[in-house]
Each structure stands twice: as C-alpha cells, then as structure tokens.
PDB file of C-alpha atoms in Angstrom:
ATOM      1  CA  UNK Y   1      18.858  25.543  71.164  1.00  0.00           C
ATOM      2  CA  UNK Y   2      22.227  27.027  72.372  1.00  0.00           C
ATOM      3  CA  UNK Y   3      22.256  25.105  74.904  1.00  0.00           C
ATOM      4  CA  UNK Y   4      21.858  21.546  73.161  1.00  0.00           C
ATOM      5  CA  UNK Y   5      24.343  23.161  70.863  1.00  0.00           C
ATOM      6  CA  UNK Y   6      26.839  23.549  74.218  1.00  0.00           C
ATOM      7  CA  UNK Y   7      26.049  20.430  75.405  1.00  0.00           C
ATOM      8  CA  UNK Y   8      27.134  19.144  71.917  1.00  0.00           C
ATOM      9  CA  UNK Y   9      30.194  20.878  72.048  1.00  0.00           C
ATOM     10  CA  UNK Y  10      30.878  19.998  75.907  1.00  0.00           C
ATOM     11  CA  UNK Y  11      30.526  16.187  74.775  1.00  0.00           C
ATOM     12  CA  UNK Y  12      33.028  16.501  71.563  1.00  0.00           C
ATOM     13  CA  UNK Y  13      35.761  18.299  74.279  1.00  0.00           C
ATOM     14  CA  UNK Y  14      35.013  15.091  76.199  1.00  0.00           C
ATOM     15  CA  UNK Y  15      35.672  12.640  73.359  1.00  0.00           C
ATOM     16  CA  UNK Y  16      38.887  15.052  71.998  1.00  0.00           C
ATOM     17  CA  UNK Y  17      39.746  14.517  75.206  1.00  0.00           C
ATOM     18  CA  UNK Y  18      39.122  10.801  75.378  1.00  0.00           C
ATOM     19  CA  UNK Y  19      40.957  10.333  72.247  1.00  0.00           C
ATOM     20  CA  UNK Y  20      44.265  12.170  73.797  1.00  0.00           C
ATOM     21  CA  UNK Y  21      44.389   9.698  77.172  1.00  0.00           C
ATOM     22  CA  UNK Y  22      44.046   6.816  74.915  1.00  0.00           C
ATOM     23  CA  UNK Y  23      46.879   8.371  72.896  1.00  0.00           C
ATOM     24  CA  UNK Y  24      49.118   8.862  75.957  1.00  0.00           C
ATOM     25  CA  UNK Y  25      47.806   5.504  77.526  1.00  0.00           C
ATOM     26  CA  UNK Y  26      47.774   3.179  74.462  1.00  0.00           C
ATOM     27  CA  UNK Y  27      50.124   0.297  76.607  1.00  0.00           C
ATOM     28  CA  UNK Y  28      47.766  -0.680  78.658  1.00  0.00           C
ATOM     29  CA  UNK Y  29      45.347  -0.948  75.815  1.00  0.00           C
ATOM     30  CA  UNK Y  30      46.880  -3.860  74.408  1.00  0.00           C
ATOM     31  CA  UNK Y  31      45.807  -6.785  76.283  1.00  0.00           C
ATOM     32  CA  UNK Y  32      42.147  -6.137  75.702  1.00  0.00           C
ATOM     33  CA  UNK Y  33      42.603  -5.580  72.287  1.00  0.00           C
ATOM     34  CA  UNK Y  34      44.702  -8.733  71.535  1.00  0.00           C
ATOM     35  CA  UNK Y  35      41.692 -10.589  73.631  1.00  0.00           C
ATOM     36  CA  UNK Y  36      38.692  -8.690  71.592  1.00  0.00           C
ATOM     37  CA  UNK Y  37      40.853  -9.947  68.278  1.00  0.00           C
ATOM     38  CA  UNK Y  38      41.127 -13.383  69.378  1.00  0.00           C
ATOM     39  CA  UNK Y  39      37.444 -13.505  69.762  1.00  0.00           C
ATOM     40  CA  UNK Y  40      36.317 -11.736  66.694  1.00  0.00           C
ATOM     41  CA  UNK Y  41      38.842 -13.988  64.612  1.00  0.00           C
ATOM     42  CA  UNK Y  42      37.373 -17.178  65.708  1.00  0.00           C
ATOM     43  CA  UNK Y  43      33.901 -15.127  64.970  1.00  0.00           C
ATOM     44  CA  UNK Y  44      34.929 -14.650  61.700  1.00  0.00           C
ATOM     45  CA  UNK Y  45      36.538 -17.514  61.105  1.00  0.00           C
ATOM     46  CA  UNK Y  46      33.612 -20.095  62.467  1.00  0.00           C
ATOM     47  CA  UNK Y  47      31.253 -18.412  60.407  1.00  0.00           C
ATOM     48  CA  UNK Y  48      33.265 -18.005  57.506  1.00  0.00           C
ATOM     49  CA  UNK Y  49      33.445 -22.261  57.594  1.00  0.00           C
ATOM     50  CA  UNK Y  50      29.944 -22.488  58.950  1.00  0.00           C
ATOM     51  CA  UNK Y  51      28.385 -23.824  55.896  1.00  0.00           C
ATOM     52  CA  UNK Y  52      31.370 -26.526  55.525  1.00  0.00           C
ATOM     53  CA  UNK Y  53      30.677 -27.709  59.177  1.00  0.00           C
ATOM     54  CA  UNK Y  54      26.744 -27.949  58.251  1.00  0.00           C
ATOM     55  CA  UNK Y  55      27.587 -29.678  56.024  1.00  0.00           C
ATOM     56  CA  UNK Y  56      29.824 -32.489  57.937  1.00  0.00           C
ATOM     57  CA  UNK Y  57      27.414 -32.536  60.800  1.00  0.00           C
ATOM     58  CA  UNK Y  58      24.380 -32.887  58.427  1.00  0.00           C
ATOM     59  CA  UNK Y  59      26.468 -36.539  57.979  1.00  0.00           C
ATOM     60  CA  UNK Y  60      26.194 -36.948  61.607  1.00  0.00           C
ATOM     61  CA  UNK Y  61      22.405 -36.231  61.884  1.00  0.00           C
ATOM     62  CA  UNK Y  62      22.568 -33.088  64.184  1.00  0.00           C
ATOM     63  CA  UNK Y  63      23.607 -30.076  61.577  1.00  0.00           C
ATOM     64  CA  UNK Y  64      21.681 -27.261  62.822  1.00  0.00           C
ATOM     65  CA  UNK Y  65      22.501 -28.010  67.218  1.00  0.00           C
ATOM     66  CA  UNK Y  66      26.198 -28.444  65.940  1.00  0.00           C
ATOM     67  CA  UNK Y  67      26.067 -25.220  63.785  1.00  0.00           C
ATOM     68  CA  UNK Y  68      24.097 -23.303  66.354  1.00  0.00           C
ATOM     69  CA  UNK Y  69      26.697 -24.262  69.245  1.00  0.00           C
ATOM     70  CA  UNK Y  70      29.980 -23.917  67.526  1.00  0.00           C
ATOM     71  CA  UNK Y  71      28.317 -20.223  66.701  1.00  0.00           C
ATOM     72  CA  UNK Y  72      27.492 -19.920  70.432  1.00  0.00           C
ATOM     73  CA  UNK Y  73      31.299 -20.910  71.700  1.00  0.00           C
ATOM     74  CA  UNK Y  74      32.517 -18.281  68.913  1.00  0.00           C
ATOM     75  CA  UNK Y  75      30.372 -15.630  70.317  1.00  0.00           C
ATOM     76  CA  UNK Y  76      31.532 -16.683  73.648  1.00  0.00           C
ATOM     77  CA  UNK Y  77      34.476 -16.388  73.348  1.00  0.00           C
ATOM     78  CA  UNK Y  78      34.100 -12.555  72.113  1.00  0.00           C
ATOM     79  CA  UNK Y  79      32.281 -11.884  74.771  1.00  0.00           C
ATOM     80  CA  UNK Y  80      35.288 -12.847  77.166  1.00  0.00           C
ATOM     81  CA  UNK Y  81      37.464 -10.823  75.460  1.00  0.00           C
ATOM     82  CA  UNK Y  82      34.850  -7.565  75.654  1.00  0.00           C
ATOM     83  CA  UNK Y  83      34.988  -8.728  79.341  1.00  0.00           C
ATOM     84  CA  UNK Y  84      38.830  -8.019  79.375  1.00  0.00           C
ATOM     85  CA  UNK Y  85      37.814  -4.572  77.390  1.00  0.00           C
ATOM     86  CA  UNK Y  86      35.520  -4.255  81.036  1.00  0.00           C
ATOM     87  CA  UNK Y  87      38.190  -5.010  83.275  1.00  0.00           C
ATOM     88  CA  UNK Y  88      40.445  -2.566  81.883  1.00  0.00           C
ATOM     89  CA  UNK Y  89      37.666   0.298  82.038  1.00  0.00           C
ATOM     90  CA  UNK Y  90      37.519  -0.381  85.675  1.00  0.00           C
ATOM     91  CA  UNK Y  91      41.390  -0.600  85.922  1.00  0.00           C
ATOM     92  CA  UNK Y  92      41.704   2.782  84.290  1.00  0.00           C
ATOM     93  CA  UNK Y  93      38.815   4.245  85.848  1.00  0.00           C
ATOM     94  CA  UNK Y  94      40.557   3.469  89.375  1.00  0.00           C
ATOM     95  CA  UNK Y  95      44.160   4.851  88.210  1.00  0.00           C
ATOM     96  CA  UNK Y  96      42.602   8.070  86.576  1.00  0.00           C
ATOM     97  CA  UNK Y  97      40.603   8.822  90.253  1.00  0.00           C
ATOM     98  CA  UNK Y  98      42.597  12.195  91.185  1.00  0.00           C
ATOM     99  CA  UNK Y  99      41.987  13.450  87.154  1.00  0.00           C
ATOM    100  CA  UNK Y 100      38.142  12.457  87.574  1.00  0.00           C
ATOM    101  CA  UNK Y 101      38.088  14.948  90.410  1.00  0.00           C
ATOM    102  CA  UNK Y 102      40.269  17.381  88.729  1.00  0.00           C
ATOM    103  CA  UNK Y 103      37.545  17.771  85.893  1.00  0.00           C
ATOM    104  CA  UNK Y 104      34.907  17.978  88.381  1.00  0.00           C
ATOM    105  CA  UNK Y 105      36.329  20.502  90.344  1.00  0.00           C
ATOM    106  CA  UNK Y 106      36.925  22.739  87.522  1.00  0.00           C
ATOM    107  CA  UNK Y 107      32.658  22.132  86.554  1.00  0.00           C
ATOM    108  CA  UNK Y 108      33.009  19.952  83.775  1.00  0.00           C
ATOM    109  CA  UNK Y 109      29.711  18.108  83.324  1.00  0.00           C
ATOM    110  CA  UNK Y 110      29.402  14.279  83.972  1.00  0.00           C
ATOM    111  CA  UNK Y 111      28.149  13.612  80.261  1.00  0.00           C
ATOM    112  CA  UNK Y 112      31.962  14.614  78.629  1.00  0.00           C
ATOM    113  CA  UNK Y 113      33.436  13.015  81.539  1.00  0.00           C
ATOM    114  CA  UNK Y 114      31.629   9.620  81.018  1.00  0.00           C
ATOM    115  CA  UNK Y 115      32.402  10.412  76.802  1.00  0.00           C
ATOM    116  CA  UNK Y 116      36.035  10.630  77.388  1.00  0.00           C
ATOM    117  CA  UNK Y 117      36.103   7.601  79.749  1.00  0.00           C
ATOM    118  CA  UNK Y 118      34.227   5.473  77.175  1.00  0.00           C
ATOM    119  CA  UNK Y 119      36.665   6.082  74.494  1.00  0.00           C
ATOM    120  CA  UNK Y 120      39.340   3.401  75.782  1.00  0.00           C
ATOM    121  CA  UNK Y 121      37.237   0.824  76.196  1.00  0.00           C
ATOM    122  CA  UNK Y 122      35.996   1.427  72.520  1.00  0.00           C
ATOM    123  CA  UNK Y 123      38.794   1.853  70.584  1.00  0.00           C
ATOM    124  CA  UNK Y 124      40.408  -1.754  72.373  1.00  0.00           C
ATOM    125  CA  UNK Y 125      37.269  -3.200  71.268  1.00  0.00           C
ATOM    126  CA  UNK Y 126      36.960  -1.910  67.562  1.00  0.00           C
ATOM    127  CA  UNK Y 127      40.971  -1.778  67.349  1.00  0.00           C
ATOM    128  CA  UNK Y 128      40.576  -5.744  68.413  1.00  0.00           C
ATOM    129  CA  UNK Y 129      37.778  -6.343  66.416  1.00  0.00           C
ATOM    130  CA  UNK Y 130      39.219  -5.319  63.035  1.00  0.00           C
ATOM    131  CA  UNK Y 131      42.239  -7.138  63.765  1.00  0.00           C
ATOM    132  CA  UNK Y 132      40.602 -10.333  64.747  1.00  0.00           C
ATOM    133  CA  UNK Y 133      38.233 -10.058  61.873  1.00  0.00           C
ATOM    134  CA  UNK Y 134      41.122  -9.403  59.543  1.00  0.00           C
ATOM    135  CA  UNK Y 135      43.332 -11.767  60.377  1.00  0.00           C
ATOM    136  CA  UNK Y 136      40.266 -14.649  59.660  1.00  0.00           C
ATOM    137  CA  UNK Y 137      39.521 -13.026  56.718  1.00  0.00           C
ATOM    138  CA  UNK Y 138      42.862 -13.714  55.023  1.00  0.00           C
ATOM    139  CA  UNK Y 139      43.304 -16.645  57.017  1.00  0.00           C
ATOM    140  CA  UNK Y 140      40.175 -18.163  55.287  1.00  0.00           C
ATOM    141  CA  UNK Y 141      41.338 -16.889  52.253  1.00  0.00           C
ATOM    142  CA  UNK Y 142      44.546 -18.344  52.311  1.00  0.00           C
ATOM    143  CA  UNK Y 143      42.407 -21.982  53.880  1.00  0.00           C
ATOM    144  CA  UNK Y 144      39.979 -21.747  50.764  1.00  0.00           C
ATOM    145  CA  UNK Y 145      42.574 -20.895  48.227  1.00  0.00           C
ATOM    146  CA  UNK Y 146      45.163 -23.533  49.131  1.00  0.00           C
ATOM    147  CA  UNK Y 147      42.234 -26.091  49.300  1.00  0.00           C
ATOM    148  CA  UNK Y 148      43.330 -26.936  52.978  1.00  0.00           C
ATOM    149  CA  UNK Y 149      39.749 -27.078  54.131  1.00  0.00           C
ATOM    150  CA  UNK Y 150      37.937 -29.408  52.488  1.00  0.00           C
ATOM    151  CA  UNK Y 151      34.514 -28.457  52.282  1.00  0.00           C
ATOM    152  CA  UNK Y 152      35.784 -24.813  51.720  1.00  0.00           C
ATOM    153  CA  UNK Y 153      35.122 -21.052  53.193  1.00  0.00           C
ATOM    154  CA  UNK Y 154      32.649 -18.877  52.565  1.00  0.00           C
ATOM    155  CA  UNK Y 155      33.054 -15.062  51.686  1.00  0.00           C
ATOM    156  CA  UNK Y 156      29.890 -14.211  52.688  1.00  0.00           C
ATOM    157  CA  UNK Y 157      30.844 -16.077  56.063  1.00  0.00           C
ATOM    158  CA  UNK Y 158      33.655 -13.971  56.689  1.00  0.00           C
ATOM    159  CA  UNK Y 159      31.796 -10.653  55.620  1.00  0.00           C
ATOM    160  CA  UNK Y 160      28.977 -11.590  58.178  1.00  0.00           C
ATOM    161  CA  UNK Y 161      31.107 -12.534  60.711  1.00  0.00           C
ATOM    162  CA  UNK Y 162      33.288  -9.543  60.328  1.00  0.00           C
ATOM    163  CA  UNK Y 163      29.944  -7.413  61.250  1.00  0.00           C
ATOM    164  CA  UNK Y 164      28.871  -9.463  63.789  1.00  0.00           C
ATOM    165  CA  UNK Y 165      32.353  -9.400  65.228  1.00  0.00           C
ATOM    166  CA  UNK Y 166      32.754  -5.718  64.965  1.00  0.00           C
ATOM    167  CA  UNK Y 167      29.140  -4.422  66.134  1.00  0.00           C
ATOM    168  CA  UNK Y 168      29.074  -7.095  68.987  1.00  0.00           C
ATOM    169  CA  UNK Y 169      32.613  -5.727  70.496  1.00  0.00           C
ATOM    170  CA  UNK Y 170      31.417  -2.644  70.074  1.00  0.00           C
ATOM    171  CA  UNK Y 171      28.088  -2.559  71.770  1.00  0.00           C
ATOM    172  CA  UNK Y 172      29.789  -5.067  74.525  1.00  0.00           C
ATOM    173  CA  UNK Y 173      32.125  -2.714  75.807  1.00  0.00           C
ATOM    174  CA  UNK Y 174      30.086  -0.174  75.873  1.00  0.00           C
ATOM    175  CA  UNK Y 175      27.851  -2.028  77.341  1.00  0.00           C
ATOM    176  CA  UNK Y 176      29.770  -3.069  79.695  1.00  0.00           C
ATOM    177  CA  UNK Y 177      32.190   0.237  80.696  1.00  0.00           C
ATOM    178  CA  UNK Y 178      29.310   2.495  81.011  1.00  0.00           C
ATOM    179  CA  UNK Y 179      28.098   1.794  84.612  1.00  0.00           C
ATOM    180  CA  UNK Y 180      31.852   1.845  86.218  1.00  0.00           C
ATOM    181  CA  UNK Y 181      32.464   5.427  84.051  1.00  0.00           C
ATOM    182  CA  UNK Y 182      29.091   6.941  84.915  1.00  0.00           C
ATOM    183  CA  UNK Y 183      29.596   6.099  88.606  1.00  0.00           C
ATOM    184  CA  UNK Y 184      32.962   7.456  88.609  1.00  0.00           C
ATOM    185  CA  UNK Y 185      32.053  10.513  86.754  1.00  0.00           C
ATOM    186  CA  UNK Y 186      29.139  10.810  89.050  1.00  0.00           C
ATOM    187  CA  UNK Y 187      31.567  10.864  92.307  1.00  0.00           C
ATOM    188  CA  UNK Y 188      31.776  14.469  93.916  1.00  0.00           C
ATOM    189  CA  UNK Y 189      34.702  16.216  92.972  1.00  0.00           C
ATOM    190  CA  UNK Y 190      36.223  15.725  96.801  1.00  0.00           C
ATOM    191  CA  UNK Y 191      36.011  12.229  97.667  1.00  0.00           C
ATOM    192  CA  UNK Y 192      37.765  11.596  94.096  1.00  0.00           C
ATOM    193  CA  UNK Y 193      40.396  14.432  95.300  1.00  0.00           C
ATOM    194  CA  UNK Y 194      40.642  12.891  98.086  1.00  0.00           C
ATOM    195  CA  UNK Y 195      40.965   9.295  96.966  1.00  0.00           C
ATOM    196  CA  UNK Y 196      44.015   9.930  94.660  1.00  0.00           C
ATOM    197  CA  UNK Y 197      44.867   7.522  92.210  1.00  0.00           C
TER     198      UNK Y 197
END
C-alpha cells in the first residue's frame, strides 16, 4: 500500500513537473495547437451542419455516403493535426535528451518521466481542441443566427462535435506520443548523457 501510494506520488512530481516544461516551453507549443484547432473546428463545424448537408444530398440520391465522407475528411483532418501534436513530442523528446538522462541519473523512475513527457503533447491537443471547437461553435452560431446557411446549424451538432473533437485529440496524442516518450524514458541514463541535446 505505501508503495502504490509512492508510486502515486512519484507520478504527480512527474506531471508537476510536466506542467512546469510546458510552462517554460509554451512557443514551441503553438503550431500543434493551431493545427489540432483547425481540425477540431472543421469537426465541429461539419457536424454542427451535418443534418443541413443530409439534407441537400438526400436531393442528390446519396445522403448517408455524402454525410458519412464529409464526417470522414473532418476527422481526417484532426487526425493530421494530432499528427503535428506527434511530431512535436518527438521534436521535444530529442531537444530534452541531456534532461532525460539527468532524471535518470538521479533514479527517477521511467513512469514520472514518461508522465511529464506526455503533458506537452496533451495540453497542444486539448488547448487546440477547445479552441477549434470554440471557434465553430460561435461560428455556427453566428451562420444559424444571421440565416447565412440555408438549411441551418444544429446545436446538438456542435455539442457532439465539440466531444468528439476534444476526446479524439486527446486520445490521439496520447496515442501517438507515448511510444517516442516511453522509449526515451526507457534509455539508460548514459547514452542520454552522452547524447546531449
């Protein structure tokens, strides 16, 4: 039990710690975030119309393949910018090489190592997300009250879409920053000295 409760401890340092690199290295968290946002607000924003393009492409015979695929492209298009969220785990992962070994010299365990590398890449993601998904929400807002879109936008579009948008950017970078953290965090102490970074 006190040692689960250590372990617990050990993994909130990691995240405190985490929380203060992301702080100090917030700059270079821009560009994924800005790509995460675009994504999520054409999420939001596809899904918040979706019913209007049923609609239209019920006219044209093929509603549910056009619905389904302009969903798809949305999603896509997420996904790229959770990739960006990727790159810039492995980007900071390389430039933070000498710290990595630092921590590991000094015995702190790969689990608060791999916690305070992962929160970057989440805080781009859910910092992008919200964003994205805000800026379609008032953007459909704006679109349904001024009557600019003709068969309208729904709210519980945009509220759907802002989950989706915010869960998938979330468990995408994760997803995707865990294997280059882990095998970083899982480097001996020396090699990482001796790599520098």
């Amino acid at each position: 039990m006190a040692v689960d409760i250590e372990k617990g401890l050990m993994v909130r340092k990691g995240l405190a710690y985490g929380w203060l690199a992301a702080r100090r290295r917030a700059g270079e968290m821009v560009l994924p975030a800005v790509t995460t946002a675009t994504g999520a607000f054409l999420v939001v924003i596809v899904l918040g119309m979706s019913e209007g393009i049923r609609s239209q492409s019920a006219a044209l015979g093929h509603a549910d393949e056009i619905g389904r695929a302009v969903v798809l492209i949305a999603v896509t298009v997420l996904l790229v910018g959770v990739a960006e969220v990727a790159v810039a785990t492995t980007r900071t992962v390389a430039h933070r090489t000498r710290e990595l070994g630092v921590l590991g010299a000094n015995g702190v365990p790969r689990k608060p190592v791999v916690a305070a590398l992962l929160v970057e890449p989440v805080i781009s993601a859910v910092v992008g997300a919200i964003a994205g998904a805000l800026l379609a929400v008032l953007t459909g807002v704006v679109l349904g009250m001024t009557g600019l879109v003709a068969t309208g936008v729904s709210y519980g579009g945009l509220a759907i879409g802002t989950a989706i948008a915010i869960v998938v950017s979330i468990v995408a970078a994760l997803a995707t920053s865990i294997v280059p953290t882990w095998k970083a965090a899982s480097r001996p102490p020396i090699r990482s000295l001796a790599a520098g970074g």
